[in-house]
């Protein structure tokens, strides 16, 4: 029978929502195994196992547990009873749609099609990973229609001998392990680059460990064969000592001798990848809604969140609705590595996508859904669950002052931090600097580190987890500031990493000092921009909050990110100069030495005051 749960939508793709079949209350004995999905009463269990309820009650009584026939049993007890009566047991979780990472795809074998292998290049520093990536990327470029166009995203596809191969660009093990630590596995094959003149080095071993843990086959590229000291046999011997046994030694690891720089042996390597991919029989079902993993993401200045996604199953169409991490969005524009617009992306295709409402994290899983409502509901549920999780794990301090006094009292303190930055790279960097401050008395727990403006969900997460929000090169809007006051969440803003870490460090060391802090006095939204010759760009604004003074220090925010800081040159109400324009009034603002103002930008006026 063809998949009975196949739901047909306009475009015929199968939905990824867990099928009723998958979630059916199994509760039945299968090959001597009792599979159950929910708790059962003594009577129900007796019926399923075909035993007398009184026998179950008796067994439990002997363990000093008094139960009645209508009493529900917990999972452990059900397991025990099964074993007592000679059955094995298995608890099957009900998969909710918001747990889409756990959805099992029961694809009809006929619907599975070959998909390109996804390859990651790893190896010791200076052994030639970047050179190899460049060489492969540029090979045959002259013949291709995209000759010379620079690559836009960190992954690309190459066709060799009629087979496509997907390369993920990020050399280095951090990216690989960061993804894996978030539960994502995207790589089918690891190319281990080892320099023939240097041999196996510490990071070579690290790469082998990563590949082994991920259960991903290795192809060894013995590089720098053009160098006079090249000794491939030594590399093969050294690898064997670490249980990477080359075919030559009777093992199953393919090795290729190459020179990434002189472009020698590259075709052999590509052929080996194709061969290895064939052995792996990589398949996916293009005829279902897409799912996959975020490879990288950033806040595209002016354009909102931008993410590189790897489609791993199904087909992603532009205008699909997707849930990524805890956010959702409509794919507004989908492009390939050459910035060419794509209408569809089949399994193993990397694409750059615009249209998400927040910047996801590398390693986040995404899934497409047939309707916006489904995507929105699922994202909402995932977000709430995250907040719940944080709530149950909380125990942090609400402010640096509280941290300071707890430390003074000699208490063990956990400090929870929600970190928002202007780019994903900075988020990781700041996070790791903060985590280095951990000591016997302090546990720094970064509950969220992401790129993007501070938003309502950050406030909720911080409130739920007793966290302090740190903004790095991002600013909260007036609405968010109000919200943070309501929720009693402290927001601290910085523009230099060491200043941020120093502040936390000082608080930890008990050196909280009186300091000057910024106090926002007003916020205006740019509604129109007028270009005036010899003067420059005048921003036609509406003051939304507080007031703007003609001598205010200001910053300009675009999508919550600071793009300029400076002073007001002139402030006008209609044609007249104004000293102050209050909330609810329109005004014209010329910012000193700055003309790249856009409609939708926010001008924030602030002053420095003593912190009490
Ligand atoms: P990575 O740190 O592993 O990414 O290594 P790179 O690709 O940056 O290469 C390190 C150095 O080795 C650079 O100076 C490259 O030009 C050089 N290199 C890479 N591949 C080859 C090769 O096949 N032959 C020679 N002679 N040099 C190479």
PDB file of C-alpha atoms and ligand atoms in Angstrom, residues 123-132 171 223-227 258-262, ligand 1:
ATOM      1  CA  UNK A 123      42.604  18.708   8.798  1.00  0.00           C
ATOM      2  CA  UNK A 124      45.535  20.328  10.599  1.00  0.00           C
ATOM      3  CA  UNK A 125      46.173  24.031  10.197  1.00  0.00           C
ATOM      4  CA  UNK A 126      48.297  24.916   7.136  1.00  0.00           C
ATOM      5  CA  UNK A 127      47.847  21.498   5.570  1.00  0.00           C
ATOM      6  CA  UNK A 128      45.892  23.104   2.726  1.00  0.00           C
ATOM      7  CA  UNK A 129      42.165  22.995   3.534  1.00  0.00           C
ATOM      8  CA  UNK A 130      41.437  26.505   2.264  1.00  0.00           C
ATOM      9  CA  UNK A 131      43.564  25.984  -0.828  1.00  0.00           C
ATOM     10  CA  UNK A 132      41.743  22.745  -1.590  1.00  0.00           C
ATOM     11  CA  UNK A 171      37.073  24.552   7.333  1.00  0.00           C
ATOM     12  CA  UNK A 223      48.244  17.103   0.012  1.00  0.00           C
ATOM     13  CA  UNK A 224      51.382  18.986  -1.025  1.00  0.00           C
ATOM     14  CA  UNK A 225      52.624  16.078  -3.153  1.00  0.00           C
ATOM     15  CA  UNK A 226      54.539  18.662  -5.213  1.00  0.00           C
ATOM     16  CA  UNK A 227      56.830  19.489  -2.274  1.00  0.00           C
ATOM     17  CA  UNK A 258      47.015  15.564  -4.465  1.00  0.00           C
ATOM     18  CA  UNK A 259      48.479  19.014  -4.722  1.00  0.00           C
ATOM     19  CA  UNK A 260      45.773  21.555  -3.947  1.00  0.00           C
ATOM     20  CA  UNK A 261      48.074  24.363  -5.003  1.00  0.00           C
ATOM     21  CA  UNK A 262      49.293  22.863  -8.291  1.00  0.00           C
TER      22      UNK A 262
HETATM   23  P1  LIG B   1      44.707  25.535   5.898  1.00  0.00           P
HETATM   24  O1  LIG B   1      45.183  26.223   7.123  1.00  0.00           O
HETATM   25  O2  LIG B   1      44.616  24.060   6.094  1.00  0.00           O
HETATM   26  O3  LIG B   1      43.452  26.104   5.327  1.00  0.00           O
HETATM   27  O4  LIG B   1      45.870  25.708   4.804  1.00  0.00           O
HETATM   28  P2  LIG B   1      45.986  26.697   3.568  1.00  0.00           P
HETATM   29  O5  LIG B   1      45.115  26.256   2.450  1.00  0.00           O
HETATM   30  O6  LIG B   1      45.831  28.083   4.051  1.00  0.00           O
HETATM   31  O7  LIG B   1      47.476  26.412   3.108  1.00  0.00           O
HETATM   32  C1  LIG B   1      48.593  26.690   3.929  1.00  0.00           C
HETATM   33  C2  LIG B   1      49.789  26.957   3.066  1.00  0.00           C
HETATM   34  O8  LIG B   1      50.129  25.793   2.329  1.00  0.00           O
HETATM   35  C3  LIG B   1      49.565  28.069   2.044  1.00  0.00           C
HETATM   36  O9  LIG B   1      50.725  28.821   1.952  1.00  0.00           O
HETATM   37  C4  LIG B   1      49.299  27.310   0.763  1.00  0.00           C
HETATM   38  O10 LIG B   1      49.681  28.041  -0.382  1.00  0.00           O
HETATM   39  C5  LIG B   1      50.175  26.088   0.945  1.00  0.00           C
HETATM   40  N1  LIG B   1      49.679  24.929   0.197  1.00  0.00           N
HETATM   41  C6  LIG B   1      48.422  24.431   0.207  1.00  0.00           C
HETATM   42  N2  LIG B   1      48.337  23.375  -0.623  1.00  0.00           N
HETATM   43  C7  LIG B   1      49.555  23.203  -1.169  1.00  0.00           C
HETATM   44  C8  LIG B   1      50.107  22.274  -2.086  1.00  0.00           C
HETATM   45  O11 LIG B   1      49.440  21.376  -2.612  1.00  0.00           O
HETATM   46  N3  LIG B   1      51.426  22.410  -2.376  1.00  0.00           N
HETATM   47  C9  LIG B   1      52.198  23.385  -1.828  1.00  0.00           C
HETATM   48  N4  LIG B   1      53.455  23.438  -2.187  1.00  0.00           N
HETATM   49  N5  LIG B   1      51.716  24.270  -0.970  1.00  0.00           N
HETATM   50  C10 LIG B   1      50.413  24.196  -0.623  1.00  0.00           C
END
